[in-house]
Coordinates of C-alpha atoms in Angstrom, one line a residue:
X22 CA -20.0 13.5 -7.9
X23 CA -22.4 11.4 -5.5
X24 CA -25.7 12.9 -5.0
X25 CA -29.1 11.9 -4.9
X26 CA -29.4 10.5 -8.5
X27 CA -26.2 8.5 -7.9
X28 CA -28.0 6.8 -5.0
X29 CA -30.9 6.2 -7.5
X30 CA -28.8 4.8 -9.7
X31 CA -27.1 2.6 -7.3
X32 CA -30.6 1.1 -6.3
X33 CA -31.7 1.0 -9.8
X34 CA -29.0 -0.9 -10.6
X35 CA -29.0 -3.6 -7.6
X36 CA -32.3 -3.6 -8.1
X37 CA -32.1 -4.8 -11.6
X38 CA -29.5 -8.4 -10.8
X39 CA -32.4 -9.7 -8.8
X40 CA -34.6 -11.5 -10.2
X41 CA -38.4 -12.6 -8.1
X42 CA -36.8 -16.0 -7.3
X43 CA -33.7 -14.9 -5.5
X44 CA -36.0 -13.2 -3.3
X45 CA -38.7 -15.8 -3.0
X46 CA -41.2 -14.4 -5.4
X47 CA -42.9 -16.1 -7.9
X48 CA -41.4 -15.9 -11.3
X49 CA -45.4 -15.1 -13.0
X50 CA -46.0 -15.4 -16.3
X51 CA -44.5 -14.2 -19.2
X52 CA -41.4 -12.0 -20.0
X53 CA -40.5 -8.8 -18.4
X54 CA -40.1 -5.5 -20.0
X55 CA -36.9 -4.6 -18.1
X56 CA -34.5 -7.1 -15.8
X57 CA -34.9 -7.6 -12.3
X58 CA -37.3 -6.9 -9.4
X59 CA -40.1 -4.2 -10.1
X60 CA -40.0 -1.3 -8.2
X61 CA -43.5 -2.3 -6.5
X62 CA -41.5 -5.6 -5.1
X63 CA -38.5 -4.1 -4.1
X64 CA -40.9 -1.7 -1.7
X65 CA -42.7 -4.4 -0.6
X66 CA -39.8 -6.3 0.5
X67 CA -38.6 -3.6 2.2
X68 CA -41.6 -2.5 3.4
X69 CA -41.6 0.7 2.1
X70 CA -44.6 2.8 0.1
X71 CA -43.8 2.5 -4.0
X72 CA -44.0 6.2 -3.9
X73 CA -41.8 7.1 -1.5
X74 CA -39.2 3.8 -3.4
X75 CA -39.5 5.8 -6.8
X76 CA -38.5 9.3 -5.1
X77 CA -35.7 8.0 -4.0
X78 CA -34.5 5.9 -7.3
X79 CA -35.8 9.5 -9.2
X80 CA -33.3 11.3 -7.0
X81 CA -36.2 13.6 -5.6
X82 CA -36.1 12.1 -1.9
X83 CA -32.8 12.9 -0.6
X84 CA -32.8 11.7 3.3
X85 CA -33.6 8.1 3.7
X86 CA -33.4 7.2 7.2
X87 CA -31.4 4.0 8.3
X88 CA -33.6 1.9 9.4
X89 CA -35.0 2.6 5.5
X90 CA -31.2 2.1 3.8
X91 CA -31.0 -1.1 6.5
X92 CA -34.4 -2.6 4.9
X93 CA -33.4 -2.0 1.3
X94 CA -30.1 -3.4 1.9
X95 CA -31.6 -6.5 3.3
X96 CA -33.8 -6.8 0.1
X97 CA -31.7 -6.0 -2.2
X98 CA -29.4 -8.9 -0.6
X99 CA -26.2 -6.5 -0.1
X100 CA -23.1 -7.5 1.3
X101 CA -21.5 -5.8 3.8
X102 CA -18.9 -4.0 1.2
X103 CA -22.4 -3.1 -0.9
X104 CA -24.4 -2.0 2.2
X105 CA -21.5 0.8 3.2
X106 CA -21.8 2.0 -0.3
X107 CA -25.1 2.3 -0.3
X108 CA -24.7 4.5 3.0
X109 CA -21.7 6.6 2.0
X110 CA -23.7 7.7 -1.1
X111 CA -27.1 8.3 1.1
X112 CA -24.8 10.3 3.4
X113 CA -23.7 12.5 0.5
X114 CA -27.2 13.0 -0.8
X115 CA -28.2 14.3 2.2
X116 CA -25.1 16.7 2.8
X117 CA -23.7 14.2 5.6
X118 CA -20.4 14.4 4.1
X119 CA -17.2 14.3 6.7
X120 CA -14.9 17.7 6.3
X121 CA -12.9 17.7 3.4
X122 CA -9.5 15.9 3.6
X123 CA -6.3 18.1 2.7
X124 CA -5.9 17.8 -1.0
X125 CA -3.6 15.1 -2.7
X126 CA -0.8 16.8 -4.4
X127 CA -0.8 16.0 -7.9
X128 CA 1.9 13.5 -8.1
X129 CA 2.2 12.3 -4.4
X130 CA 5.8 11.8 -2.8
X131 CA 6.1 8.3 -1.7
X132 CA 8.7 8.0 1.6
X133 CA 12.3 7.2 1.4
X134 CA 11.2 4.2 4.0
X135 CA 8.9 2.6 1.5
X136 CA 11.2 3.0 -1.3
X137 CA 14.1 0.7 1.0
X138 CA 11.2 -1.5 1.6
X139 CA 10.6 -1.8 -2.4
X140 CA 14.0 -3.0 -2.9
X141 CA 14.5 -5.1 -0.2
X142 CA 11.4 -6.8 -1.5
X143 CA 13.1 -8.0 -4.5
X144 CA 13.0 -10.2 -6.4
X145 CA 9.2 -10.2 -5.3
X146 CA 7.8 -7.8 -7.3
X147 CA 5.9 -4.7 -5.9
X148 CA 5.1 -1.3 -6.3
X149 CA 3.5 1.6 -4.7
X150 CA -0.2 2.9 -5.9
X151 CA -2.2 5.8 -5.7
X152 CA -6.0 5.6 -4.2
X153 CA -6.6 5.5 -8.1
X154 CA -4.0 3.7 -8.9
X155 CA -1.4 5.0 -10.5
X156 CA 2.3 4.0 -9.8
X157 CA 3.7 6.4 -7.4
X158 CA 7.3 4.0 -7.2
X159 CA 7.8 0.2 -8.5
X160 CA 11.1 -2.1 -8.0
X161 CA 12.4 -3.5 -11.2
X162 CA 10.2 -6.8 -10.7
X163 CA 7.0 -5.0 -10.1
X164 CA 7.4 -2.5 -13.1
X165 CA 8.6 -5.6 -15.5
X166 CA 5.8 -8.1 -14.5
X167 CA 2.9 -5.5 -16.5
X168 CA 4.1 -6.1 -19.8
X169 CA 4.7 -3.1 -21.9
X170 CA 4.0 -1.0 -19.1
X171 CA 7.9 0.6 -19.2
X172 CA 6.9 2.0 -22.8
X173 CA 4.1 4.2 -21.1
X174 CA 5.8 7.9 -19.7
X175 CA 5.5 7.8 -15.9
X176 CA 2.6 10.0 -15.5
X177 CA 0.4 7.0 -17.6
X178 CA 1.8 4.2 -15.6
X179 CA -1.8 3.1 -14.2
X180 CA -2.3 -0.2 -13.4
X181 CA -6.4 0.1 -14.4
X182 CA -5.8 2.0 -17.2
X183 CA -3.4 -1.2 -18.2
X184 CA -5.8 -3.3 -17.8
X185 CA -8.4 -1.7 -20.2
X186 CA -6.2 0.4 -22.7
X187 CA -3.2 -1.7 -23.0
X188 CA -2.5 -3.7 -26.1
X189 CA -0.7 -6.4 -24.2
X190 CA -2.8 -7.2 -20.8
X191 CA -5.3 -9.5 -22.3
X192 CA -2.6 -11.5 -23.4
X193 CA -0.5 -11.1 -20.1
X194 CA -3.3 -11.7 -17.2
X195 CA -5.0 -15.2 -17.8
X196 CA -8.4 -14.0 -16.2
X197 CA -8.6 -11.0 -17.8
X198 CA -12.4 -10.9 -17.2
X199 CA -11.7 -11.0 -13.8
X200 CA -9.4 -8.2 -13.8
X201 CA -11.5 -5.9 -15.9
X202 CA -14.4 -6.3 -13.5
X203 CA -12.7 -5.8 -10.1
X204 CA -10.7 -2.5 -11.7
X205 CA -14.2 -1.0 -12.9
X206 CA -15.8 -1.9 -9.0
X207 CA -12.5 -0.3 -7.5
X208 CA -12.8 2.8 -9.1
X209 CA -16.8 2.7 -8.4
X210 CA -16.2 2.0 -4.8
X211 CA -14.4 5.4 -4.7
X212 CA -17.1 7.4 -6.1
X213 CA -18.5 7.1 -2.5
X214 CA -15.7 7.5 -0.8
X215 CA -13.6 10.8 -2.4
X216 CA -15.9 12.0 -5.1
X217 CA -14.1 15.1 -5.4
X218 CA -10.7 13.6 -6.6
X219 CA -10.1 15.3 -10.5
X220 CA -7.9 12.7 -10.8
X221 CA -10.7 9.8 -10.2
X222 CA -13.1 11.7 -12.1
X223 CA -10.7 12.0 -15.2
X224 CA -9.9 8.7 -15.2
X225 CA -13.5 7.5 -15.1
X226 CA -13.9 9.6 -18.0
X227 CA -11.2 8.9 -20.0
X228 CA -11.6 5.0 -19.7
X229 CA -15.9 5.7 -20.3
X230 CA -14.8 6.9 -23.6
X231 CA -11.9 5.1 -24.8
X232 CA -13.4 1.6 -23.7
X233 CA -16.7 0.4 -24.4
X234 CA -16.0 -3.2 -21.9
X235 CA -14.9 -0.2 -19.3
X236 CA -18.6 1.5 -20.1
X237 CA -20.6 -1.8 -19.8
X238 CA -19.0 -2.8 -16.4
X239 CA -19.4 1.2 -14.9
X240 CA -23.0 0.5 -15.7
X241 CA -23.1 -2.0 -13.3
X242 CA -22.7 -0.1 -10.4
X243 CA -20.5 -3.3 -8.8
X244 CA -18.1 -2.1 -6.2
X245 CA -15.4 -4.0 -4.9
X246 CA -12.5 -3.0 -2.7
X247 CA -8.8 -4.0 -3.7
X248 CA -7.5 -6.9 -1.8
X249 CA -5.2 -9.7 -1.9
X250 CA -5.7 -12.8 -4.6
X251 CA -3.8 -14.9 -6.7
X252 CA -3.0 -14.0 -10.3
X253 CA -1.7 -15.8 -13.6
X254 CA 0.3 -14.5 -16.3
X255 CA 1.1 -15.3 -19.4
X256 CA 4.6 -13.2 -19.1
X257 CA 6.3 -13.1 -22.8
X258 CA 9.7 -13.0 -20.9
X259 CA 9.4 -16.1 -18.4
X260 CA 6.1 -17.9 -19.6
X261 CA 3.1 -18.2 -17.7
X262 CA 3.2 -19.0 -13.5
X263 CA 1.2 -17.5 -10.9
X264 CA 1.5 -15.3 -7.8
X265 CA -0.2 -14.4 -5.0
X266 CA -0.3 -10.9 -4.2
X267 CA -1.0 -9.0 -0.8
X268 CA -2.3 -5.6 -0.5
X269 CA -0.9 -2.9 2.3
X270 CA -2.1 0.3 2.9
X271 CA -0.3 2.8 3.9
X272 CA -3.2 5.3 5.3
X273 CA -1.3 8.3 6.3
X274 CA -0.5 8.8 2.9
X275 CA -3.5 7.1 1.6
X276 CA -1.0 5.1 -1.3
X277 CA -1.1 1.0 -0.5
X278 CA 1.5 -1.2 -2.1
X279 CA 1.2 -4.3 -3.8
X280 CA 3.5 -7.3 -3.1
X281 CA 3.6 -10.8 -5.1
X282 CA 5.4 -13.4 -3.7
X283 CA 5.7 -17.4 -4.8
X284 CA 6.3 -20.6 -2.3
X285 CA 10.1 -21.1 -2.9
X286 CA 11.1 -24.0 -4.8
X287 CA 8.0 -24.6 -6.5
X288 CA 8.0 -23.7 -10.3
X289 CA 5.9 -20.5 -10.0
X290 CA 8.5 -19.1 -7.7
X291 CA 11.7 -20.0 -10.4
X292 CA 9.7 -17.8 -12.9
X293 CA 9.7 -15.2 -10.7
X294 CA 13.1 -15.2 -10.2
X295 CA 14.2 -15.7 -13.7
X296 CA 11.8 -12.5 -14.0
X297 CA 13.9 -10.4 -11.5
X298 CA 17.4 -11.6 -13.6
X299 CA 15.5 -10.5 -17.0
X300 CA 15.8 -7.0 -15.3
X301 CA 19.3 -7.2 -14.3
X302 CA 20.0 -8.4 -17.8
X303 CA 17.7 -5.4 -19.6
X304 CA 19.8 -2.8 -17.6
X305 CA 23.1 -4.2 -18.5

C-alpha cells in the first residue's frame, strides 16, 4: 500500500537514473558509491534543505507541499505521467486519499453490449481486461493470438502474468523486452491509483516471487499507462506479422478492451485473417 516510504522510494528511485550531466552538473572525479544524483544535488536542484530531502526519501516527512513535489518533479526531469505519480502517492502519505470506490467483485461481469461488440470485431482480435488485467471476455481471435494462453483455466488467463510466466511469450512477442517493461510500469502505475485492490497486490506478489526479470523491473519504480502501439508476433500458427492495437476504456466499469486491427490487403492483415480461420478450423 502507498505510504510515506513508497513516496521515498519513488524519489529514491528517480533519483538514482540521473546522473550530474543530465542535469547540468559536473561529472567530478572519480567513481560513485551508488548510481545517480546524491541526495545533497537533488536538494539543491530543487531548492530544498538536504534535511528536510532525506525525511522525505526516509518516509519520516509525510506532507510535502506542491510547490515542493512541483520543484522535485522539475529536477528529477518527470514527465507528466511520472509527475501525477509522484502526487497520487504524496497524496496518500499524507491521508489525501479520495473516498473509497465500491469494491470490484471478484470476477467482474462484462455487459452483454460489449460481448456483441467482441464479436462483431472479428476477425480483429480483442478482448476485454480487468484494471489488472486479467481477461474478463475475449473473441476467438483475441484469445488465439497469446499463444498457449487457452491451456491456462480461465481464472489465470492474465495477459501480464503471460508475459512473465508463460513458456511461449518470449517466443511469440518479438520485443519481448519491451513488453516486460511496460507490464511491470502498468501494474506500478496502479499502486498509486487503487492500492487497496487484493487482486493487484497478489499479483505483484506472485510475479515478485516467481520471476526474478519481474523483480528487477518492480525495482525500478517506472510507471507507464496502457495505451495503444504496434506489436509483432512470432505466431506458431500463421508466422510472424504485426498489428496495431488500440486501447478503450470502458470507465463505468473500470475494464478497457483491447482491439488489433491490420491495413487490409497488406500481408500483416492476411495473417490475421488466416489467424481468425485457424479458430473456426480448431472448433470444428
Amino acid at each position: 500500500m502507498p505510504s510515506s516510504s513508497a513516496l521515498g522510494d519513488y524519489l529514491r528511485a528517480r533519483r538514482a537514473r540521473l546522473r550530474p550531466t543530465d542535469v547540468g552538473l559536473p561529472a567530478g572525479p572519480g567513481l560513485r558509491r551508488t548510481p545517480g544524483l546524491r541526495r545533497e544535488e537533488l536538494a539543491a536542484l530543487a531548492g530544498v534543505s538536504i534535511d528536510y530531502y532525506i525525511r522525505l526519501e526516509q518516509g519520516k516527512e509525510t506532507n510535502p507541499s506542491p510547490a515542493v513535489l512541483d520543484a522535485l518533479a522539475r529536477a528529477l526531469r518527470l514527465d507528466a505521467e511520472e509527475q501525477a505519480h509522484l502526487l497520487a502517492l504524496a497524496d496518500h502519505a499524507a491521508g489525501r486519499v479520495p473516498p473509497a470506490r465500491s469494491p470490484v467483485p471478484e470476477r467482474p461481469v462484462v455487459r452483454t453490449g460489449v460481448l456483441r461488440m467482441l464479436e462483431q470485431l472479428r476477425p480483429c482480435p480483442a478482448y476485454v481486461l480487468s484494471r489488472t488485467s486479467d481477461i474478463l471476455a475475449a473473441n476467438p481471435e483475441g484469445l488465439a493470438l497469446f499463444a498457449g494462453m487457452d491451456e491456462w483455466p480461465p481464472e489465470r488467463r492474465n495477459t501480464i502474468r503471460y508475459v512473465f510466466l508463460h513458456p511461449a511469450a518470449r517466443s511469440l512477442l518479438a520485443d519481448w523486452d519491451k513488453a516486460a517493461s511496460t507490464s511491470a510500469a502498468q501494474l506500478r502505475s496502479l499502486t498509486a491509483t487503487d492500492p487497496d485492490d487484493p487482486a493487484l497486490t497478489a499479483l505483484i506478489d506472485e510475479l515478485n516471487g516467481a520471476d526474478p526479470e519481474f523483480a528487477a523491473l518492480w525495482k525500478r519504480h517506472d510507471v507507464h499507462a496502457r495505451r495503444g502501439d504496434r506489436k509483432t508476433f512470432h505466431h506458431p500458427r500463421v508466422g510472424t506479422f504485426t498489428l496495431d492495437f488500440e486501447v478503450l476504456h470502458l470507465d463505468a466499469d473500470r475494464q478497457r478492451m483491447s482491439v488489433y486491427q491490420a491495413e487490409p490487403g497488406t500481408p500483416d492483415h492476411d495473417a490475421m485473417v488466416l489467424l481468425s480461420l485457424s479458430t473456426s478450423d480448431a472448433r470444428t
